[in-house]
mmCIF file of C-alpha atoms and ligand atoms in Angstrom:
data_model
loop_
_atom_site.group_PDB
_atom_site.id
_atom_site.type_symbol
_atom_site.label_atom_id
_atom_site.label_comp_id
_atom_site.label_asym_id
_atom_site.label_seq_id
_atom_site.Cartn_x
_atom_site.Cartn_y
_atom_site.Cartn_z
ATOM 1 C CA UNK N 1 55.619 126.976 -24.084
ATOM 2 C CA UNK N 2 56.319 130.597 -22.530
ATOM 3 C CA UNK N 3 53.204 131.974 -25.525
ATOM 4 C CA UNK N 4 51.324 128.932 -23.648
ATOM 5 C CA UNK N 5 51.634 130.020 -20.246
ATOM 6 C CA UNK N 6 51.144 133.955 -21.251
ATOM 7 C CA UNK N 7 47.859 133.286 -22.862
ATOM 8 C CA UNK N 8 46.765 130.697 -20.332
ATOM 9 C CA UNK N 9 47.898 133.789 -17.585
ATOM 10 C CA UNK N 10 46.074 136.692 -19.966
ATOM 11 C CA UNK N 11 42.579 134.755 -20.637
ATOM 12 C CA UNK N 12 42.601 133.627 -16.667
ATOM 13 C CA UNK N 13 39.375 134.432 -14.630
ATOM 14 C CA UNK N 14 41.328 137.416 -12.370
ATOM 15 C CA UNK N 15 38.255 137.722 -10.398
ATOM 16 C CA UNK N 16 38.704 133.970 -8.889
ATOM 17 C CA UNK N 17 42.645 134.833 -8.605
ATOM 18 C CA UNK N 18 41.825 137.751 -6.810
ATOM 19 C CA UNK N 19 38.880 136.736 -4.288
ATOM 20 C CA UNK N 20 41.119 133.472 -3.523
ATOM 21 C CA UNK N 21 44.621 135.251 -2.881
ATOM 22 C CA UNK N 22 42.607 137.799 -0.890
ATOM 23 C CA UNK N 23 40.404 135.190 1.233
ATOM 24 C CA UNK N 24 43.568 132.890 1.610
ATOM 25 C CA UNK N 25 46.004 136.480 3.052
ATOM 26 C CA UNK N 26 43.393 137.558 5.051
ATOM 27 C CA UNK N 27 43.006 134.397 7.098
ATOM 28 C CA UNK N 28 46.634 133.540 7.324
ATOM 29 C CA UNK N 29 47.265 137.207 8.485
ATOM 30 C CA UNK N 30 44.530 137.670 10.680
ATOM 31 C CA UNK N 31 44.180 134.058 12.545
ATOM 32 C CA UNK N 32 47.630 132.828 11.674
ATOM 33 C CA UNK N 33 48.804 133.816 15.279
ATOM 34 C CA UNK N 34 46.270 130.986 16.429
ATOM 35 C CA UNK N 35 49.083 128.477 14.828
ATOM 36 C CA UNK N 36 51.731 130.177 16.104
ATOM 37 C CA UNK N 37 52.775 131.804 12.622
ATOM 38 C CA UNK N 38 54.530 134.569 12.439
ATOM 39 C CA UNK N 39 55.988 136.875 9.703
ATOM 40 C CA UNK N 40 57.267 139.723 11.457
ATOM 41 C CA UNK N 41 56.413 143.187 12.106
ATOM 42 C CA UNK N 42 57.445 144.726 9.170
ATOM 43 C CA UNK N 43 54.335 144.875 6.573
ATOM 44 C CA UNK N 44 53.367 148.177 4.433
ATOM 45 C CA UNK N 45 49.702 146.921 4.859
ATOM 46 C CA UNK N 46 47.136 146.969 7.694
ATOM 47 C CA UNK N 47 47.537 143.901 9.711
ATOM 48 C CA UNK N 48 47.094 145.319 12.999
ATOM 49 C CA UNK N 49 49.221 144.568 16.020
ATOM 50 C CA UNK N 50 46.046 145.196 18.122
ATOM 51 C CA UNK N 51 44.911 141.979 16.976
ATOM 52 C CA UNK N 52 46.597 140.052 19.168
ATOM 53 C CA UNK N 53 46.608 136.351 16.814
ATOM 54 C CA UNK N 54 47.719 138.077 13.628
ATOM 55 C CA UNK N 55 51.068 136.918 12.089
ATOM 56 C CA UNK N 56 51.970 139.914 11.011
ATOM 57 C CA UNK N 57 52.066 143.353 11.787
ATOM 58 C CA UNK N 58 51.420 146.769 10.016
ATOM 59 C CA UNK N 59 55.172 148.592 10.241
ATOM 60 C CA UNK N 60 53.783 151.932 10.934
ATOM 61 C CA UNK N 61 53.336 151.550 15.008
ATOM 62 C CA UNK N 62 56.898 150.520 15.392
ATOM 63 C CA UNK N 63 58.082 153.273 12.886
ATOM 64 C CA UNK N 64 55.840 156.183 15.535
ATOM 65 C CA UNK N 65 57.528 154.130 17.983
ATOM 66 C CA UNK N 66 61.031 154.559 17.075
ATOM 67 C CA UNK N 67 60.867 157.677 15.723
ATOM 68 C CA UNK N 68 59.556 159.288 18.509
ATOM 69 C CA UNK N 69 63.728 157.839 20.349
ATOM 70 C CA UNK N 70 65.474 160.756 21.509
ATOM 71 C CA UNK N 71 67.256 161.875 18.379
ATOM 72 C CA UNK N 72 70.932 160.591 20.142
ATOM 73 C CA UNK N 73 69.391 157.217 20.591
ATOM 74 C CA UNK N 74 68.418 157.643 16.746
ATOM 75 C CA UNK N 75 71.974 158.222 15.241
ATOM 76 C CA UNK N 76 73.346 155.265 17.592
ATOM 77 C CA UNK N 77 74.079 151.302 17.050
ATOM 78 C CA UNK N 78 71.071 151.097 19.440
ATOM 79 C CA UNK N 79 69.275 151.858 15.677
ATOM 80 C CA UNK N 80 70.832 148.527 14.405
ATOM 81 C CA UNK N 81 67.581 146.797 14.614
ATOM 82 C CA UNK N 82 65.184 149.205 13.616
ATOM 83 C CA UNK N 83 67.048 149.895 10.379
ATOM 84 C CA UNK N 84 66.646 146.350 9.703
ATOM 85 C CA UNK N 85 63.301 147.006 10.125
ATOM 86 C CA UNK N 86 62.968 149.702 7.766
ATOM 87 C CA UNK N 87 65.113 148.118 5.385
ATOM 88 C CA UNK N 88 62.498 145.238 5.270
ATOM 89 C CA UNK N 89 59.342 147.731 5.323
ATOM 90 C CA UNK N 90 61.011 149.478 2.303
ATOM 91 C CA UNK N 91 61.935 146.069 0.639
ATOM 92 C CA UNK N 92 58.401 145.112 0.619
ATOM 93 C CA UNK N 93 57.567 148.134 -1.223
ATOM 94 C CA UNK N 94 60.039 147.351 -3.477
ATOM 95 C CA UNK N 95 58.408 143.759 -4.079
ATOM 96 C CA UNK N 96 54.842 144.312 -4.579
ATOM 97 C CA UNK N 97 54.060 147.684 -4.598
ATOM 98 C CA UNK N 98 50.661 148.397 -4.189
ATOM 99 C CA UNK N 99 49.446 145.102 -5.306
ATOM 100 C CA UNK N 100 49.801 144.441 -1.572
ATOM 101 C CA UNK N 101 46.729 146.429 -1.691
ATOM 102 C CA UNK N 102 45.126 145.098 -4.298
ATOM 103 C CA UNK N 103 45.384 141.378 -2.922
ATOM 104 C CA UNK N 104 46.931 141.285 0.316
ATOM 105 C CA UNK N 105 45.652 143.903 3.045
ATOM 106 C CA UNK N 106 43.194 142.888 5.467
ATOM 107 C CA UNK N 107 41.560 146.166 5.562
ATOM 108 C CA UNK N 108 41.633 146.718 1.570
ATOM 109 C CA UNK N 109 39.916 143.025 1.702
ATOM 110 C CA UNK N 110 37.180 143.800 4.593
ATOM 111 C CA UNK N 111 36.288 147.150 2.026
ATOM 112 C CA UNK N 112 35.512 144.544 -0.906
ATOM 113 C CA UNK N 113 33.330 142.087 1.389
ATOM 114 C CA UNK N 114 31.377 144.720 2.689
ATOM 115 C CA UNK N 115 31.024 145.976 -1.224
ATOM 116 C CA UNK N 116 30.207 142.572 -2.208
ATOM 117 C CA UNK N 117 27.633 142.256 0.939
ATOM 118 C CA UNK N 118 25.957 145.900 -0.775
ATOM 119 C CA UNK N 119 25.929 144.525 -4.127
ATOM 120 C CA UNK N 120 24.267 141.344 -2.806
ATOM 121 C CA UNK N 121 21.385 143.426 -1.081
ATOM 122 C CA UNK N 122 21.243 145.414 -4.142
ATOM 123 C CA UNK N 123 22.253 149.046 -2.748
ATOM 124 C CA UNK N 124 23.540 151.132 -5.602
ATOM 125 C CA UNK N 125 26.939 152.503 -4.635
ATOM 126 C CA UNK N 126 28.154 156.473 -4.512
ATOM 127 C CA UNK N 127 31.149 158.072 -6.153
ATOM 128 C CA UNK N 128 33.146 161.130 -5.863
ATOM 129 C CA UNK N 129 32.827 164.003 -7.917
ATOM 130 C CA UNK N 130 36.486 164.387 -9.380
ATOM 131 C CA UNK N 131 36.859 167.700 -7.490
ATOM 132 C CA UNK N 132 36.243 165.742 -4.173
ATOM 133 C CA UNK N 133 38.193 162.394 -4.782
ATOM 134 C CA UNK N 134 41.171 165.068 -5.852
ATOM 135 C CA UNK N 135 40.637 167.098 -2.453
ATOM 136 C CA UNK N 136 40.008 163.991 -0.054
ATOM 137 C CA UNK N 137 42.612 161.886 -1.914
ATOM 138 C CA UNK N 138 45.234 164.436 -0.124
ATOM 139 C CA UNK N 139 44.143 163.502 2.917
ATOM 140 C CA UNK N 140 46.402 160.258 3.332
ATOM 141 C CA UNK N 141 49.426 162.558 2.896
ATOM 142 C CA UNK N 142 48.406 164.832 6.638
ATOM 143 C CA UNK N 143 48.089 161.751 7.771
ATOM 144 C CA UNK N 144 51.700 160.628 6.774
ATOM 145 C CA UNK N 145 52.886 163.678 8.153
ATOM 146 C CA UNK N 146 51.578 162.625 11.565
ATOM 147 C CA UNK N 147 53.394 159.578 11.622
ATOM 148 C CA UNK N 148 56.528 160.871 10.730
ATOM 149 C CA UNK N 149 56.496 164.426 11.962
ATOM 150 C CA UNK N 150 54.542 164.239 15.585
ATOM 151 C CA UNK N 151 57.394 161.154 16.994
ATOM 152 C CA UNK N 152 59.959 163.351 15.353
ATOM 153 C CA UNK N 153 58.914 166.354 17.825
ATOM 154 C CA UNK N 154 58.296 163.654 20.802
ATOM 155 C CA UNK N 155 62.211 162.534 20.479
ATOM 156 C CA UNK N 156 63.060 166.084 20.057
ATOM 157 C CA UNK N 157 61.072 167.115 23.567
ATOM 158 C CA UNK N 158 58.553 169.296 21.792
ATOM 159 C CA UNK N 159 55.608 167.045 22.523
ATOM 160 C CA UNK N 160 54.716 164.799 25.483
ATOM 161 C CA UNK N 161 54.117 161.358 25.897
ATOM 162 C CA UNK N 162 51.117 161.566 25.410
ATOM 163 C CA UNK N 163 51.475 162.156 21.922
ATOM 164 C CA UNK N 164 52.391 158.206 21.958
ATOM 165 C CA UNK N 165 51.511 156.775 18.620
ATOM 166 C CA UNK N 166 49.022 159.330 17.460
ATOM 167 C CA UNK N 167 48.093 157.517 14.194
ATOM 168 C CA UNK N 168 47.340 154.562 15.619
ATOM 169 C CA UNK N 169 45.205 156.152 17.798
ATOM 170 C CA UNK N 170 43.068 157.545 15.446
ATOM 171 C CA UNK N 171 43.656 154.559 13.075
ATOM 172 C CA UNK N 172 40.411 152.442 12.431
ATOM 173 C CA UNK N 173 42.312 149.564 11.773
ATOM 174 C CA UNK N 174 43.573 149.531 15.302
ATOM 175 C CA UNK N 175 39.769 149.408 16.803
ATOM 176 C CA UNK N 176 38.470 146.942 13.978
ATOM 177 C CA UNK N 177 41.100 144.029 13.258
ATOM 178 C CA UNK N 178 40.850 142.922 17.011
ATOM 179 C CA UNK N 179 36.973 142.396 16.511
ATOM 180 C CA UNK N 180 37.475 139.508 14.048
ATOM 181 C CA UNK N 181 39.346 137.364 17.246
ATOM 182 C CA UNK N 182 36.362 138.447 19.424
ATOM 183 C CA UNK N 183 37.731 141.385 21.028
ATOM 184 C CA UNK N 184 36.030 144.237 21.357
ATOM 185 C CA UNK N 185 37.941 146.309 23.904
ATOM 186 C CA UNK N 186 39.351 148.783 21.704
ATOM 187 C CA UNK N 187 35.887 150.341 21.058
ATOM 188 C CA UNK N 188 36.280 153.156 24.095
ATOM 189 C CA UNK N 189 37.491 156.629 24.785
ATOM 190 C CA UNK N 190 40.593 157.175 26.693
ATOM 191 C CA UNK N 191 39.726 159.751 29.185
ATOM 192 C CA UNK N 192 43.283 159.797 30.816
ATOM 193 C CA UNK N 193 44.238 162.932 29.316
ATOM 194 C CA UNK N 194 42.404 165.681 26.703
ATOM 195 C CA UNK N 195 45.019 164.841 23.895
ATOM 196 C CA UNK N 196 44.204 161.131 24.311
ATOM 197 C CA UNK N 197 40.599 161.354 24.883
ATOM 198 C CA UNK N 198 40.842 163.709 21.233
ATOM 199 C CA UNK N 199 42.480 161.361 19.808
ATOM 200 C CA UNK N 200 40.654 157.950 20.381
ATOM 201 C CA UNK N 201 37.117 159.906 19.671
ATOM 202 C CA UNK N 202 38.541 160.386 16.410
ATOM 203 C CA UNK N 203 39.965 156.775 16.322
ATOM 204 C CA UNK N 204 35.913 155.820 17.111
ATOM 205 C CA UNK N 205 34.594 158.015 14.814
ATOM 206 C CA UNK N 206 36.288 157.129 11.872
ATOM 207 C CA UNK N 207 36.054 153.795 12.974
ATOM 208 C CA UNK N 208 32.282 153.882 12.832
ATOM 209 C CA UNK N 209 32.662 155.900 9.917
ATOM 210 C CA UNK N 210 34.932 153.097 8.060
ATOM 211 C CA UNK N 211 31.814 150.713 8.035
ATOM 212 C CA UNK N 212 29.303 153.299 6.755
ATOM 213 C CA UNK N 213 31.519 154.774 4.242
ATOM 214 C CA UNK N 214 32.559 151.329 2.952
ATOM 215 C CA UNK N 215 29.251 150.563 2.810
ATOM 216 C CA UNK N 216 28.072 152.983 0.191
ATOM 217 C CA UNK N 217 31.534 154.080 -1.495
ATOM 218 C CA UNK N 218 33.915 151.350 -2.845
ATOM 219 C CA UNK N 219 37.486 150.870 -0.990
ATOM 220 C CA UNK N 220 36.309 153.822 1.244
ATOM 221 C CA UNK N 221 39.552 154.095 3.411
ATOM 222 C CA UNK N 222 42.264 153.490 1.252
ATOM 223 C CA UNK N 223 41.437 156.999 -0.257
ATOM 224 C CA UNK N 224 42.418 157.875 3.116
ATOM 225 C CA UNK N 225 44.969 155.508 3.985
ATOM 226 C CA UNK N 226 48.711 156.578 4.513
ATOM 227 C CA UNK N 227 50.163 153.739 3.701
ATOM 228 C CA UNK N 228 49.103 153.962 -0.038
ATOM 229 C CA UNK N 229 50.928 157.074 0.202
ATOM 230 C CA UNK N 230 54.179 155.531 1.093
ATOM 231 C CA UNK N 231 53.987 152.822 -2.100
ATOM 232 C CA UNK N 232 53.105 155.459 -3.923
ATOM 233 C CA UNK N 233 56.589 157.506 -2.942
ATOM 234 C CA UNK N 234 58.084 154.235 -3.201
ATOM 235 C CA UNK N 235 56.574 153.100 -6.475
ATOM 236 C CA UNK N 236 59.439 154.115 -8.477
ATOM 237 C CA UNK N 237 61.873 151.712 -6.901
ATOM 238 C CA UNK N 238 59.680 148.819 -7.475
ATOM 239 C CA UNK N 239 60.762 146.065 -9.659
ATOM 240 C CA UNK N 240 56.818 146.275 -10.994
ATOM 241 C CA UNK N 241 55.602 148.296 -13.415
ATOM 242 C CA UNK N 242 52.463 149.406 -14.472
ATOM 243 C CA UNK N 243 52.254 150.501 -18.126
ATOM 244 C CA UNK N 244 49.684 152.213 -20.666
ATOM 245 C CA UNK N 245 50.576 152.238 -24.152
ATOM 246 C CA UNK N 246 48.704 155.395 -25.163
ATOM 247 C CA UNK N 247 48.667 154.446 -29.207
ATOM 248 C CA UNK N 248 46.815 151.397 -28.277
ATOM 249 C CA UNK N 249 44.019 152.601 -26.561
ATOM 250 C CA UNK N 250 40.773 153.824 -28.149
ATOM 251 C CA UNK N 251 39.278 155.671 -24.944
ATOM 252 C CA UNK N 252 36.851 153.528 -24.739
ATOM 253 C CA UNK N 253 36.562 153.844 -21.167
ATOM 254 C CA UNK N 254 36.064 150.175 -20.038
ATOM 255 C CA UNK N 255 39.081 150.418 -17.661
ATOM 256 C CA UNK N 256 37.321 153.709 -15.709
ATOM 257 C CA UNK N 257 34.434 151.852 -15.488
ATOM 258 C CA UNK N 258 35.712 148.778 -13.362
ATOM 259 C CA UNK N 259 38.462 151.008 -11.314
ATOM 260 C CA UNK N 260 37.215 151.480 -7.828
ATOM 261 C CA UNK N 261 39.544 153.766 -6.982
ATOM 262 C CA UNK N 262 37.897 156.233 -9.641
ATOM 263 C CA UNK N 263 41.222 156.637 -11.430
ATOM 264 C CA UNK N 264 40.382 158.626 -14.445
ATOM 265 C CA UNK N 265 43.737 158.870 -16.083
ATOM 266 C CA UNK N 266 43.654 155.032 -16.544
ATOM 267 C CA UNK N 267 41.037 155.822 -19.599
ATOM 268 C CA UNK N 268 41.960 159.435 -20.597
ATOM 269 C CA UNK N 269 45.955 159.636 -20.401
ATOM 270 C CA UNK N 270 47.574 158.401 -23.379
ATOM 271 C CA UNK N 271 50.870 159.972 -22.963
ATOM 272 C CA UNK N 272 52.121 158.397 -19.768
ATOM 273 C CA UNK N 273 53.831 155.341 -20.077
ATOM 274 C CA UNK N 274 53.784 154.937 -16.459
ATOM 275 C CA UNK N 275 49.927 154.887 -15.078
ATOM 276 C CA UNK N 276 50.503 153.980 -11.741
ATOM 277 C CA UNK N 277 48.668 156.520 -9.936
ATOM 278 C CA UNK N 278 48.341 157.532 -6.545
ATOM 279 C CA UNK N 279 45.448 155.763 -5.483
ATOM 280 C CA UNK N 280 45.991 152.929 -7.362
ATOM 281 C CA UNK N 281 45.909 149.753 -5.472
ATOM 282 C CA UNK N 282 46.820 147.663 -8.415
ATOM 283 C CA UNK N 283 43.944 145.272 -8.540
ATOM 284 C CA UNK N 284 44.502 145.149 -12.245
ATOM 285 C CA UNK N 285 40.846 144.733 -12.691
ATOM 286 C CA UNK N 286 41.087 147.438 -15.600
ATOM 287 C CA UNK N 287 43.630 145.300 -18.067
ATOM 288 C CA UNK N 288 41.071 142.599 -17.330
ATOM 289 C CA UNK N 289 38.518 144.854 -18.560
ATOM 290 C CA UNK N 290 40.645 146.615 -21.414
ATOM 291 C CA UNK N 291 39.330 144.983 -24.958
ATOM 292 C CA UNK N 292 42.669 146.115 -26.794
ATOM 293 C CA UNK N 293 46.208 144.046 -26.910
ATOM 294 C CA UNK N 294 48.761 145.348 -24.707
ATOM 295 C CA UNK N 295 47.049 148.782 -24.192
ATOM 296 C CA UNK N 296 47.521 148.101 -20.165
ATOM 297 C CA UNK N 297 50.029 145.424 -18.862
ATOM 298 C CA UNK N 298 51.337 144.727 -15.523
ATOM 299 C CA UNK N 299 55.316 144.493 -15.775
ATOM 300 C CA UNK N 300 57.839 142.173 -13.292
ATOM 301 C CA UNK N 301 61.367 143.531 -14.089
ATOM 302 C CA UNK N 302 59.827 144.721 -17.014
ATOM 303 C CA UNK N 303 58.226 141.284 -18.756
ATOM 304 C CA UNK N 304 54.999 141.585 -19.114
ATOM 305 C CA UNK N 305 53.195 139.615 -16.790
ATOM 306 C CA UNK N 306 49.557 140.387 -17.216
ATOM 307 C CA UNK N 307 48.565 142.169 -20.599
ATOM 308 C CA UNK N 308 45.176 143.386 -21.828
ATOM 309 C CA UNK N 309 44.017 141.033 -25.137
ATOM 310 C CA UNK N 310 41.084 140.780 -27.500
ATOM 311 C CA UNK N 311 40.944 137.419 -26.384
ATOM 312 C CA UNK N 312 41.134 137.676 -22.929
ATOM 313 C CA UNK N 313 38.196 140.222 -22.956
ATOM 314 C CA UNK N 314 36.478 138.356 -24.914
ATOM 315 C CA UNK N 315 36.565 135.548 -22.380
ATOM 316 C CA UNK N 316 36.157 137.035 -19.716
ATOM 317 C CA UNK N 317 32.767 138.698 -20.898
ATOM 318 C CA UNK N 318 31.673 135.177 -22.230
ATOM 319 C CA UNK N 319 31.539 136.341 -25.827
ATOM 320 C CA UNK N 320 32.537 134.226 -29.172
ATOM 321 C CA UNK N 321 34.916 136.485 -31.092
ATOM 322 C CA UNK N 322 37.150 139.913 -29.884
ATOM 323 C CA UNK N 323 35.606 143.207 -30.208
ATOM 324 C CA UNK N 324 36.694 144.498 -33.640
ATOM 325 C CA UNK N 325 38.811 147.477 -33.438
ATOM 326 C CA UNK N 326 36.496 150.628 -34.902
HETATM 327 S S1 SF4 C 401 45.374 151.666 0.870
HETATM 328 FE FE1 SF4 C 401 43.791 150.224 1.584
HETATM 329 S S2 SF4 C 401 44.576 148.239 0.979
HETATM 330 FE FE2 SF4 C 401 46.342 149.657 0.957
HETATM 331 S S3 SF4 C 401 47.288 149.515 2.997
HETATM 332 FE FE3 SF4 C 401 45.777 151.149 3.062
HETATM 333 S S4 SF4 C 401 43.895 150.166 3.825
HETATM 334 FE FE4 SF4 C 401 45.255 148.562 3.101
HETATM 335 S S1 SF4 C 402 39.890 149.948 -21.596
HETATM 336 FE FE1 SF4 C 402 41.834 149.924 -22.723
HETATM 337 S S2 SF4 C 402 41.314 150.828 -24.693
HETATM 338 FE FE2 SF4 C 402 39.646 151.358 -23.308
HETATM 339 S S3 SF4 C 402 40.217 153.367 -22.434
HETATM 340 FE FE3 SF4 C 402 41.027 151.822 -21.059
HETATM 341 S S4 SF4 C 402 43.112 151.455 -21.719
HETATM 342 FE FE4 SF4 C 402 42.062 152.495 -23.381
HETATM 343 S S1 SF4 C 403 43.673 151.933 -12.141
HETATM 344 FE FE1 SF4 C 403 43.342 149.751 -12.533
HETATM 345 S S2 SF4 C 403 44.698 148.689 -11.120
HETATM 346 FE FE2 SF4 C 403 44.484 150.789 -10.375
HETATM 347 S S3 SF4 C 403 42.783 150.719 -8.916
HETATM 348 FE FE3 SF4 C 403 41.915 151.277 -10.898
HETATM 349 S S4 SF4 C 403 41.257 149.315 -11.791
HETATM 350 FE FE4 SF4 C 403 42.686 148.824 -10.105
#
């Protein structure tokens, strides 16, 4: 029964799984506010609060918001309820990982759609050289230390008010996720001081910028995004794994192929166990694509719940018998 259910899970169509779990989170996330759903403000992925129907909210405005406490206020019971909040931010991580990136965030979904709409109109699509993705790739980590280090110097008095939120005023996601319940409002400069006229021209700019780039380069922001850089520092207390067996693989290169994120290791590392890399966002689309048994699986308390197999492959690409092992 269990050999059943594995090969019925290993030879499914993940494409289907994927577009229908993403479709089916993106409407409840984004809309769900119009039938009064809500699942609290706690979520490592971008579900903006801007958007003012969306059941759930991206964590990272409250964490600027309480961060940015006078430190007193920090270290008090007043904290009570924002380290339940963290607790449940971090908890998340702990669940999914960055599969909530793979299949659940808004944003990660709108950057397939628009891929899909390129592919459609038959645009070829650009890639990185590896010295660029490795140099832009660091990128998501200045902007981590924005959130957490420009609150930090608000509580402390070394920054003013002004200073309020400063990711989120730059963030794209904050301009874009309110278009989709017809509101449009957060396309503008704020002219009510320098810092916060700086900072919402960049928030426009990289908003306009999120629909070009995703237009021409696959998953454009999340090689930005600083939330993938918290899952990634969280990775390791995850009850997922994701695991290469090196002696498995023939370097065939089918998994680099079909990785948007242009994760290289995935084809040429065959020491690590762990492959999880940092801009990973686990859509697993590589052990769909991997022709060899158990040379990539996707681990839940470490069973394996999705595995690479001959047959699998061999379904998936619509042909009769396994590739042969050379
Ligand atoms: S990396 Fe992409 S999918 Fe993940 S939270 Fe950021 S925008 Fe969303
Ligand atoms: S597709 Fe599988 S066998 Fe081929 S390089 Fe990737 S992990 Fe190795
Ligand atoms: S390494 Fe695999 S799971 Fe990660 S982004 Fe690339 S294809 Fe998706």
């Amino acid at each position: 029964m269990i050999e059943r259910l594995k090969r019925f899970i290993n030879n499914g169509d993940l494409r289907k799984v994927r577009f229908y779990t993403q479709l089916i989170t993106f409407l409840l996330f984004v809309y769900g506010g119009y039938f009064a759903i809500s699942f609290g403000s706690s979520f490592p992925i971008f579900v903006c609060p801007f958007n003012s129907e969306s059941a759930a909210t991206c964590y990272l405005i409250s964490l600027q918001h309480q961060l940015a406490r006078p430190t007193e206020v920090i270290f008090s019971m007043a904290s009570l309820g924002v380290l339940i909040g963290l607790v449940t931010f971090i908890a998340w991580f702990a669940v999914l990982n960055k599969a909530w990136c793979g299949y659940m965030c808004p944003f990660g979904t709108l950057q397939d759609w628009i891929t899909a709409l390129r592919k459609r109109m038959g645009i070829r699509f650009s890639t990185y050289t590896q010295n660029e993705f490795e140099n832009l790739s660091k990128i998501k980590y200045i902007f981590l230390a924005i959130i957490l280090l420009v609150p930090l110097f608000m509580g402390l008095g070394m920054l003013d008010r002004e200073w309020f939120h400063a990711f989120c005023q730059m963030c794209p996601a904050r301009i874009i996720s309110p278009m989709f319940v017809g509101d449009f409002s957060q396309w503008m400069i704020d002219f009510s001081s320098v810092t916060i006229m700086i900072l919402t021209s960049i928030g426009v700019a990289f908003a306009g910028l999120f629909f070009i780039g995703s237009f021409v380069k696959k998953r454009f922001f999340c090689f930005f995004c600083p939330m993938s850089a918290l899952h990634y520092i969280f990775a390791k207390f995850s009850i997922i794994r994701f695991t290469k067996e090196g002696d498995k693989c023939t370097r065939c290169g089918d998994c680099y192929a079909v990785c948007d994120m242009q994760i290289k290791d995935i084809a040429d590392d065959v020491i690590s166990k762990d492959i999880l890399r940092d801009d990973c966002i686990l859509c697993l689309k590589c052990v769909a694509a991997c022709p060899e048994d158990d040379a990539l699986h996707f681990d839940i308390f470490n069973v394996k719940a999705f595995s690479s197999t001959k047959e699998g492959f061999a379904k998936r690409m619509g042909i009769e018998k396994p590739r042969d092992k050379k």
